[in-house]
Amino acid sequence: MNQGSILLQLAVQFVLLSLLSFGGVNVILPDAHRFIVDVHHWVSDQEFADFFAIAQAAPGPNFLMFGLMGWKIAGALGAIVATLAIGVPAATVAFIVGGLWHRFRNAAWRRVVQMGLAPVTIGLVFSSGLVLGTAADHDWITFAITAATAVITLGSNVNPLWLFLVAGTLGAFGLT
Amino acid sequence: MRAIAAPRAGTDGLVDLFFAFLQISLSGFGGAINWAHRALVEKRRWMSDEDFTETLSLCQFLPGPNIVNFAMCLGQRQHGLAGALAALAGVIVVPLGIFIGLGALYTSFGQMAVVHGVLGGISAAAAGFMISVGVRIAGPHRRRPWSALFGTAAFIGMGLLKFPLVYVLLILAPPSIGVAWWLEVRRR
């Protein structure tokens, strides 16, 4: 497949995901994985998990990991196309709706739509957890890190960055 | 209540927006939006607390990364389209450069055992963090059987069966919103 055709497919899919990302990036992660890893094999399962790890550890919003994937798939142009495709459609919606916001900020239908979307969002976030866990957990130690992180973040207010630091350190000593 | 500071006019205002959102974007470990309150309400006093909460709830409702939506809304309010674009550029340009730099390092050194191990550890932790986010947002829905039904269906469709997201949303969102509407009507 040539570069232009790959870029076009990537852009079309990301534009779609951008408009479907009710609840933010966590919701579209499984579909991005399905499309990029399972369908097109542009990025390996391992790389997908690594890019997410980089996005978590790096300063900057996590949605930029899609730019990183674009870069991996098609170089600098890929990074720019992917970032714009994931960012601009949703941003355009926000620009338009943001201007009209005061007209319906207390509208009952908005609360109803929000309530209705929430359960689906929850299911999709758990799907993201499954996708990331499947890619990252290949032995009992990595599985234990996943479980411990989930339990500790739920049971305390510790900044997850500390847990990433501990997990990364364990990894540096070859434990993962 | 503290007075709200007026944004500066013209190019100065655009530069302010760019740097405000650059700072928020770069501080965004574990969710940029937590830092947005500090930068926009406490430090710059561009918004009141109430205004911030309302804008945030809109941004969470709309598709897209919350921080991008927030940049568009506040940028527009201060300086129209130019303001929105300045704020958006602040969110994206520099952090993307950092991401690509890290990506380049990853390509060069990703095969080294240490780098491989560090990323393996972080991604295992990130999976756990994602699960905890799911549990947190599911909390308020604990006693709602309909929520459990649609949430489980979404998990099976997307997570286990790996259907395209478009179909999962097209099939599940309308009935889920329908039930929410029905419950709302019945409650009145």
Tab-separated table of C-alpha atoms in Angstrom:
chain	number	residue	atom	x	y	z
A	1	MET	CA	0.000	0.000	0.000
A	2	ASN	CA	1.418	3.414	-0.812
A	3	GLN	CA	1.951	6.178	1.707
A	4	GLY	CA	-0.854	8.419	0.425
A	5	SER	CA	-3.445	5.690	0.648
A	6	ILE	CA	-2.362	4.741	4.181
A	7	LEU	CA	-2.527	8.391	5.271
A	8	LEU	CA	-5.995	8.761	3.784
A	9	GLN	CA	-7.319	5.639	5.543
A	10	LEU	CA	-5.755	6.760	8.809
A	11	ALA	CA	-7.227	10.247	8.463
A	12	VAL	CA	-10.736	9.001	7.640
A	13	GLN	CA	-10.741	6.569	10.579
A	14	PHE	CA	-9.383	9.164	13.031
A	15	VAL	CA	-11.897	11.800	11.912
A	16	LEU	CA	-14.635	9.277	12.624
A	17	LEU	CA	-13.150	8.388	16.021
A	18	SER	CA	-12.771	12.076	16.863
A	19	LEU	CA	-16.502	12.618	16.370
A	20	LEU	CA	-17.382	9.463	18.316
A	21	SER	CA	-15.136	10.118	21.309
A	22	PHE	CA	-17.878	10.893	23.816
A	23	GLY	CA	-15.992	10.611	27.083
A	24	GLY	CA	-12.562	11.416	25.683
A	25	VAL	CA	-9.643	9.390	24.374
A	26	ASN	CA	-10.129	6.403	26.691
A	27	VAL	CA	-13.301	5.557	24.826
A	28	ILE	CA	-11.754	5.321	21.354
A	29	LEU	CA	-8.622	3.438	22.377
A	30	PRO	CA	-10.069	-0.061	21.735
A	31	ASP	CA	-11.304	0.901	18.272
A	32	ALA	CA	-7.973	2.535	17.395
A	33	HIS	CA	-6.290	-0.694	18.505
A	34	ARG	CA	-8.698	-2.783	16.422
A	35	PHE	CA	-8.074	-0.656	13.327
A	36	ILE	CA	-4.322	-0.047	13.607
A	37	VAL	CA	-3.138	-3.335	15.147
A	38	ASP	CA	-5.722	-6.019	14.308
A	39	VAL	CA	-6.960	-4.919	10.886
A	40	HIS	CA	-3.953	-3.197	9.310
A	41	HIS	CA	-0.959	-4.438	11.347
A	42	TRP	CA	0.607	-0.981	11.033
A	43	VAL	CA	1.773	-1.132	14.673
A	44	SER	CA	2.369	-4.211	16.817
A	45	ASP	CA	0.431	-4.950	20.007
A	46	GLN	CA	3.615	-4.290	21.974
A	47	GLU	CA	4.226	-0.929	20.264
A	48	PHE	CA	0.632	0.130	20.875
A	49	ALA	CA	1.046	-0.568	24.599
A	50	ASP	CA	4.451	1.163	24.609
A	51	PHE	CA	3.047	4.271	22.924
A	52	PHE	CA	0.313	4.434	25.511
A	53	ALA	CA	2.946	4.072	28.233
A	54	ILE	CA	4.946	6.925	26.685
A	55	ALA	CA	1.789	9.054	26.492
A	56	GLN	CA	1.065	8.383	30.173
A	57	ALA	CA	4.571	9.212	31.279
A	58	ALA	CA	5.199	12.214	28.999
A	59	PRO	CA	4.022	15.742	29.739
A	60	GLY	CA	1.140	16.514	27.408
A	61	PRO	CA	-2.380	15.231	26.855
A	62	ASN	CA	-2.773	11.531	26.088
A	63	PHE	CA	-4.635	12.055	22.823
A	64	LEU	CA	-1.287	13.029	21.290
A	65	MET	CA	-0.394	9.324	21.326
A	66	PHE	CA	-2.409	9.179	18.109
A	67	GLY	CA	0.058	11.660	16.621
A	68	LEU	CA	2.834	9.349	17.764
A	69	MET	CA	1.143	6.469	15.969
A	70	GLY	CA	0.760	8.544	12.822
A	71	TRP	CA	4.469	9.295	13.039
A	72	LYS	CA	5.273	5.596	13.402
A	73	ILE	CA	3.035	4.703	10.440
A	74	ALA	CA	3.922	7.499	8.028
A	75	GLY	CA	6.633	9.769	9.430
A	76	ALA	CA	6.328	13.488	10.230
A	77	LEU	CA	3.446	13.986	7.805
A	78	GLY	CA	1.686	11.044	9.441
A	79	ALA	CA	2.062	12.682	12.862
A	80	ILE	CA	0.549	15.946	11.651
A	81	VAL	CA	-2.292	14.282	9.727
A	82	ALA	CA	-3.147	11.944	12.629
A	83	THR	CA	-3.101	14.736	15.233
A	84	LEU	CA	-5.263	17.034	13.128
A	85	ALA	CA	-7.667	14.214	12.223
A	86	ILE	CA	-8.179	13.230	15.861
A	87	GLY	CA	-8.256	16.833	17.142
A	88	VAL	CA	-9.881	19.126	14.622
A	89	PRO	CA	-13.330	17.522	14.067
A	90	ALA	CA	-14.094	17.428	17.795
A	91	ALA	CA	-12.590	20.907	18.199
A	92	THR	CA	-14.881	22.218	15.457
A	93	VAL	CA	-17.907	20.777	17.228
A	94	ALA	CA	-16.732	22.375	20.483
A	95	PHE	CA	-16.271	25.712	18.718
A	96	ILE	CA	-19.778	25.679	17.273
A	97	VAL	CA	-21.551	24.316	20.356
A	98	GLY	CA	-19.470	26.453	22.722
A	99	GLY	CA	-20.980	29.516	21.063
A	100	LEU	CA	-24.523	28.255	21.535
A	101	TRP	CA	-23.965	26.806	24.983
A	102	HIS	CA	-25.846	29.394	27.049
A	103	ARG	CA	-29.004	28.519	25.123
A	104	PHE	CA	-29.211	24.971	26.383
A	105	ARG	CA	-26.920	24.600	29.336
A	106	ASN	CA	-29.781	23.745	31.633
A	107	ALA	CA	-31.855	21.860	29.072
A	108	ALA	CA	-33.319	18.615	30.390
A	109	TRP	CA	-32.499	16.732	27.182
A	110	ARG	CA	-28.800	17.395	27.629
A	111	ARG	CA	-28.845	15.715	31.038
A	112	VAL	CA	-30.820	12.809	29.587
A	113	VAL	CA	-28.349	12.326	26.723
A	114	GLN	CA	-25.462	12.515	29.180
A	115	MET	CA	-27.101	9.954	31.471
A	116	GLY	CA	-27.788	7.706	28.511
A	117	LEU	CA	-24.259	7.859	27.129
A	118	ALA	CA	-22.564	7.268	30.488
A	119	PRO	CA	-23.126	3.469	30.726
A	120	VAL	CA	-21.763	2.968	27.200
A	121	THR	CA	-18.737	5.113	28.080
A	122	ILE	CA	-18.120	2.959	31.159
A	123	GLY	CA	-18.197	-0.226	29.060
A	124	LEU	CA	-15.775	1.318	26.580
A	125	VAL	CA	-13.327	2.408	29.286
A	126	PHE	CA	-13.267	-1.163	30.626
A	127	SER	CA	-12.642	-2.307	27.048
A	128	SER	CA	-9.620	0.025	26.994
A	129	GLY	CA	-8.398	-1.556	30.217
A	130	LEU	CA	-8.768	-4.982	28.632
A	131	VAL	CA	-6.934	-3.960	25.440
A	132	LEU	CA	-4.052	-2.432	27.392
A	133	GLY	CA	-3.920	-5.299	29.865
A	134	THR	CA	-3.872	-7.899	27.087
A	135	ALA	CA	-0.960	-6.099	25.444
A	136	ALA	CA	0.997	-5.467	28.655
A	137	ASP	CA	0.356	-8.445	30.923
A	138	HIS	CA	2.293	-11.472	29.790
A	139	ASP	CA	3.349	-13.001	33.128
A	140	TRP	CA	2.334	-12.925	36.763
A	141	ILE	CA	4.506	-9.900	37.627
A	142	THR	CA	3.008	-7.610	34.988
A	143	PHE	CA	-0.429	-8.891	35.929
A	144	ALA	CA	0.309	-8.114	39.574
A	145	ILE	CA	1.442	-4.577	38.619
A	146	THR	CA	-1.841	-4.018	36.763
A	147	ALA	CA	-3.920	-5.329	39.662
A	148	ALA	CA	-1.929	-3.400	42.294
A	149	THR	CA	-2.198	-0.142	40.337
A	150	ALA	CA	-5.960	-0.534	39.987
A	151	VAL	CA	-6.408	-1.291	43.698
A	152	ILE	CA	-4.064	1.468	44.933
A	153	THR	CA	-5.519	4.224	42.703
A	154	LEU	CA	-9.008	3.228	43.807
A	155	GLY	CA	-8.135	3.028	47.476
A	156	SER	CA	-6.083	6.211	47.778
A	157	ASN	CA	-5.477	9.629	46.284
A	158	VAL	CA	-1.917	8.907	45.242
A	159	ASN	CA	-0.871	10.524	41.968
A	160	PRO	CA	-0.751	7.694	39.398
A	161	LEU	CA	2.552	9.095	38.184
A	162	TRP	CA	4.209	7.648	41.305
A	163	LEU	CA	2.827	4.228	40.468
A	164	PHE	CA	4.130	4.534	36.904
A	165	LEU	CA	7.512	5.451	38.366
A	166	VAL	CA	7.540	2.371	40.615
A	167	ALA	CA	6.328	0.123	37.791
A	168	GLY	CA	8.917	1.561	35.401
A	169	THR	CA	11.653	1.010	37.990
A	170	LEU	CA	10.607	-2.607	38.470
A	171	GLY	CA	10.768	-2.926	34.697
A	172	ALA	CA	14.220	-1.349	34.546
A	173	PHE	CA	15.493	-4.136	36.789
A	174	GLY	CA	14.208	-6.660	34.317
A	175	LEU	CA	11.215	-7.783	36.337
A	176	THR	CA	8.624	-7.165	33.650
B	1	MET	CA	-16.105	36.368	44.871
B	2	ARG	CA	-12.885	37.421	43.254
B	3	ALA	CA	-13.089	39.757	40.292
B	4	ILE	CA	-12.656	38.197	36.885
B	5	ALA	CA	-9.686	39.601	34.986
B	6	ALA	CA	-10.450	40.853	31.485
B	7	PRO	CA	-8.372	39.235	28.733
B	8	ARG	CA	-5.869	41.504	27.009
B	9	ALA	CA	-6.842	42.837	23.591
B	10	GLY	CA	-5.358	41.928	20.215
B	11	THR	CA	-2.207	39.900	19.688
B	12	ASP	CA	-1.260	40.110	23.380
B	13	GLY	CA	-4.456	38.265	24.216
B	14	LEU	CA	-3.715	35.550	21.666
B	15	VAL	CA	-0.196	35.109	23.023
B	16	ASP	CA	-1.645	34.849	26.552
B	17	LEU	CA	-4.056	32.142	25.424
B	18	PHE	CA	-1.321	30.208	23.648
B	19	PHE	CA	0.969	30.179	26.682
B	20	ALA	CA	-1.817	29.513	29.187
B	21	PHE	CA	-2.870	26.387	27.301
B	22	LEU	CA	0.726	25.384	26.585
B	23	GLN	CA	1.361	25.436	30.318
B	24	ILE	CA	-1.808	23.469	31.067
B	25	SER	CA	-1.004	20.958	28.358
B	26	LEU	CA	2.542	20.367	29.600
B	27	SER	CA	1.433	20.077	33.231
B	28	GLY	CA	-1.068	17.463	32.199
B	29	PHE	CA	0.266	14.422	34.000
B	30	GLY	CA	-2.779	12.385	34.865
B	31	GLY	CA	-5.302	14.642	33.203
B	32	ALA	CA	-4.594	18.146	31.958
B	33	ILE	CA	-7.976	19.334	33.103
B	34	ASN	CA	-7.005	19.211	36.779
B	35	TRP	CA	-4.348	21.794	36.030
B	36	ALA	CA	-6.683	23.931	33.964
B	37	HIS	CA	-8.569	25.000	37.091
B	38	ARG	CA	-5.377	26.171	38.735
B	39	ALA	CA	-4.167	28.062	35.661
B	40	LEU	CA	-7.446	29.603	34.487
B	41	VAL	CA	-9.437	30.185	37.691
B	42	GLU	CA	-6.899	30.559	40.485
B	43	LYS	CA	-3.921	32.116	38.732
B	44	ARG	CA	-5.203	34.108	35.752
B	45	ARG	CA	-8.770	34.674	37.002
B	46	TRP	CA	-10.156	34.389	33.483
B	47	MET	CA	-13.159	32.408	34.732
B	48	SER	CA	-15.209	32.073	37.906
B	49	ASP	CA	-15.402	28.719	39.669
B	50	GLU	CA	-18.975	28.256	38.568
B	51	ASP	CA	-18.185	29.166	34.963
B	52	PHE	CA	-15.302	26.698	34.980
B	53	THR	CA	-17.508	23.863	36.232
B	54	GLU	CA	-20.208	24.597	33.661
B	55	THR	CA	-17.746	24.841	30.775
B	56	LEU	CA	-16.070	21.627	31.917
B	57	SER	CA	-19.361	19.764	32.002
B	58	LEU	CA	-20.031	20.904	28.431
B	59	CYS	CA	-16.537	19.821	27.374
B	60	GLN	CA	-17.007	16.393	28.962
B	61	PHE	CA	-20.329	16.028	27.197
B	62	LEU	CA	-18.964	16.849	23.729
B	63	PRO	CA	-16.831	14.357	21.789
B	64	GLY	CA	-13.077	14.878	21.815
B	65	PRO	CA	-10.324	15.375	24.384
B	66	ASN	CA	-11.642	17.577	27.200
B	67	ILE	CA	-8.635	19.855	27.095
B	68	VAL	CA	-9.077	20.501	23.353
B	69	ASN	CA	-12.759	21.303	23.855
B	70	PHE	CA	-11.901	23.575	26.758
B	71	ALA	CA	-9.331	25.444	24.667
B	72	MET	CA	-11.896	25.956	21.899
B	73	CYS	CA	-14.616	27.216	24.263
B	74	LEU	CA	-12.486	29.620	26.290
B	75	GLY	CA	-10.402	30.756	23.302
B	76	GLN	CA	-13.553	31.557	21.372
B	77	ARG	CA	-15.090	33.451	24.247
B	78	GLN	CA	-12.032	35.680	24.598
B	79	HIS	CA	-10.966	36.222	21.002
B	80	GLY	CA	-13.271	34.411	18.602
B	81	LEU	CA	-11.852	31.978	16.074
B	82	ALA	CA	-8.314	33.381	16.373
B	83	GLY	CA	-8.447	32.865	20.143
B	84	ALA	CA	-9.694	29.303	19.775
B	85	LEU	CA	-6.903	28.500	17.323
B	86	ALA	CA	-4.253	30.131	19.535
B	87	ALA	CA	-5.422	28.074	22.530
B	88	LEU	CA	-5.585	24.887	20.434
B	89	ALA	CA	-2.058	25.493	19.132
B	90	GLY	CA	-0.941	25.880	22.756
B	91	VAL	CA	-2.404	22.476	23.583
B	92	ILE	CA	-0.936	20.663	20.586
B	93	VAL	CA	2.247	22.051	19.044
B	94	VAL	CA	4.964	21.847	21.704
B	95	PRO	CA	3.713	18.655	23.441
B	96	LEU	CA	3.442	16.906	20.069
B	97	GLY	CA	7.068	17.838	19.396
B	98	ILE	CA	8.032	16.273	22.743
B	99	PHE	CA	5.999	13.144	21.959
B	100	ILE	CA	7.695	12.753	18.584
B	101	GLY	CA	11.095	13.276	20.213
B	102	LEU	CA	10.310	10.489	22.674
B	103	GLY	CA	9.038	8.378	19.782
B	104	ALA	CA	12.343	8.860	17.982
B	105	LEU	CA	14.228	7.815	21.122
B	106	TYR	CA	11.925	4.817	21.357
B	107	THR	CA	12.732	3.798	17.785
B	108	SER	CA	16.462	4.033	18.493
B	109	PHE	CA	16.532	2.495	21.960
B	110	GLY	CA	13.211	0.646	22.233
B	111	GLN	CA	14.915	-2.700	21.755
B	112	MET	CA	17.287	-2.155	24.676
B	113	ALA	CA	16.347	-4.419	27.573
B	114	VAL	CA	16.142	-1.535	30.069
B	115	VAL	CA	13.870	0.642	27.909
B	116	HIS	CA	11.768	-2.355	27.035
B	117	GLY	CA	11.445	-3.230	30.709
B	118	VAL	CA	10.575	0.312	31.819
B	119	LEU	CA	7.853	0.667	29.195
B	120	GLY	CA	6.572	-2.818	29.972
B	121	GLY	CA	6.205	-1.866	33.637
B	122	ILE	CA	4.521	1.455	32.869
B	123	SER	CA	2.076	-0.068	30.394
B	124	ALA	CA	1.090	-2.750	32.924
B	125	ALA	CA	0.451	0.039	35.464
B	126	ALA	CA	-1.392	2.101	32.829
B	127	ALA	CA	-3.760	-0.825	32.203
B	128	GLY	CA	-4.507	-0.938	35.926
B	129	PHE	CA	-5.043	2.815	36.001
B	130	MET	CA	-7.508	2.546	33.117
B	131	ILE	CA	-9.471	-0.123	34.988
B	132	SER	CA	-9.602	2.103	38.068
B	133	VAL	CA	-10.951	4.961	35.914
B	134	GLY	CA	-13.684	2.583	34.736
B	135	VAL	CA	-14.563	1.559	38.293
B	136	ARG	CA	-14.638	5.218	39.400
B	137	ILE	CA	-16.994	6.422	36.697
B	138	ALA	CA	-19.141	3.314	37.177
B	139	GLY	CA	-19.596	4.113	40.888
B	140	PRO	CA	-22.684	6.340	40.587
B	141	HIS	CA	-24.316	3.716	38.318
B	142	ARG	CA	-23.988	0.839	40.790
B	143	ARG	CA	-27.666	0.576	41.570
B	144	ARG	CA	-28.928	1.147	38.052
B	145	PRO	CA	-29.687	-2.170	36.333
B	146	TRP	CA	-30.103	-0.480	32.950
B	147	SER	CA	-26.651	1.066	33.210
B	148	ALA	CA	-25.191	-2.338	34.029
B	149	LEU	CA	-26.954	-3.835	31.013
B	150	PHE	CA	-25.760	-1.229	28.488
B	151	GLY	CA	-22.293	-0.994	30.042
B	152	THR	CA	-21.849	-4.763	29.872
B	153	ALA	CA	-23.136	-4.836	26.305
B	154	ALA	CA	-20.623	-2.128	25.302
B	155	PHE	CA	-17.804	-4.061	26.972
B	156	ILE	CA	-18.755	-7.298	25.221
B	157	GLY	CA	-19.211	-5.601	21.841
B	158	MET	CA	-16.049	-3.506	21.897
B	159	GLY	CA	-13.703	-5.260	24.316
B	160	LEU	CA	-14.433	-8.932	23.675
B	161	LEU	CA	-15.966	-9.130	20.191
B	162	LYS	CA	-14.039	-6.124	18.842
B	163	PHE	CA	-16.870	-4.683	16.795
B	164	PRO	CA	-16.179	-1.283	15.235
B	165	LEU	CA	-17.025	1.547	17.642
B	166	VAL	CA	-19.500	3.072	15.161
B	167	TYR	CA	-21.739	0.015	15.382
B	168	VAL	CA	-21.398	-0.297	19.131
B	169	LEU	CA	-22.522	3.323	19.539
B	170	LEU	CA	-25.242	3.182	16.885
B	171	ILE	CA	-26.748	0.057	18.444
B	172	LEU	CA	-26.370	0.905	22.141
B	173	ALA	CA	-26.522	4.687	22.503
B	174	PRO	CA	-30.109	5.257	21.194
B	175	PRO	CA	-31.782	2.656	23.470
B	176	SER	CA	-29.608	3.715	26.405
B	177	ILE	CA	-30.580	7.370	25.918
B	178	GLY	CA	-34.194	6.221	25.415
B	179	VAL	CA	-34.189	4.449	28.766
B	180	ALA	CA	-32.616	7.485	30.465
B	181	TRP	CA	-35.383	9.631	28.974
B	182	TRP	CA	-38.087	7.187	30.055
B	183	LEU	CA	-36.710	7.100	33.617
B	184	GLU	CA	-36.602	10.909	33.651
B	185	VAL	CA	-40.226	11.175	32.495
B	186	ARG	CA	-41.372	8.579	35.015
B	187	ARG	CA	-39.531	10.349	37.827
B	188	ARG	CA	-41.521	13.553	37.333
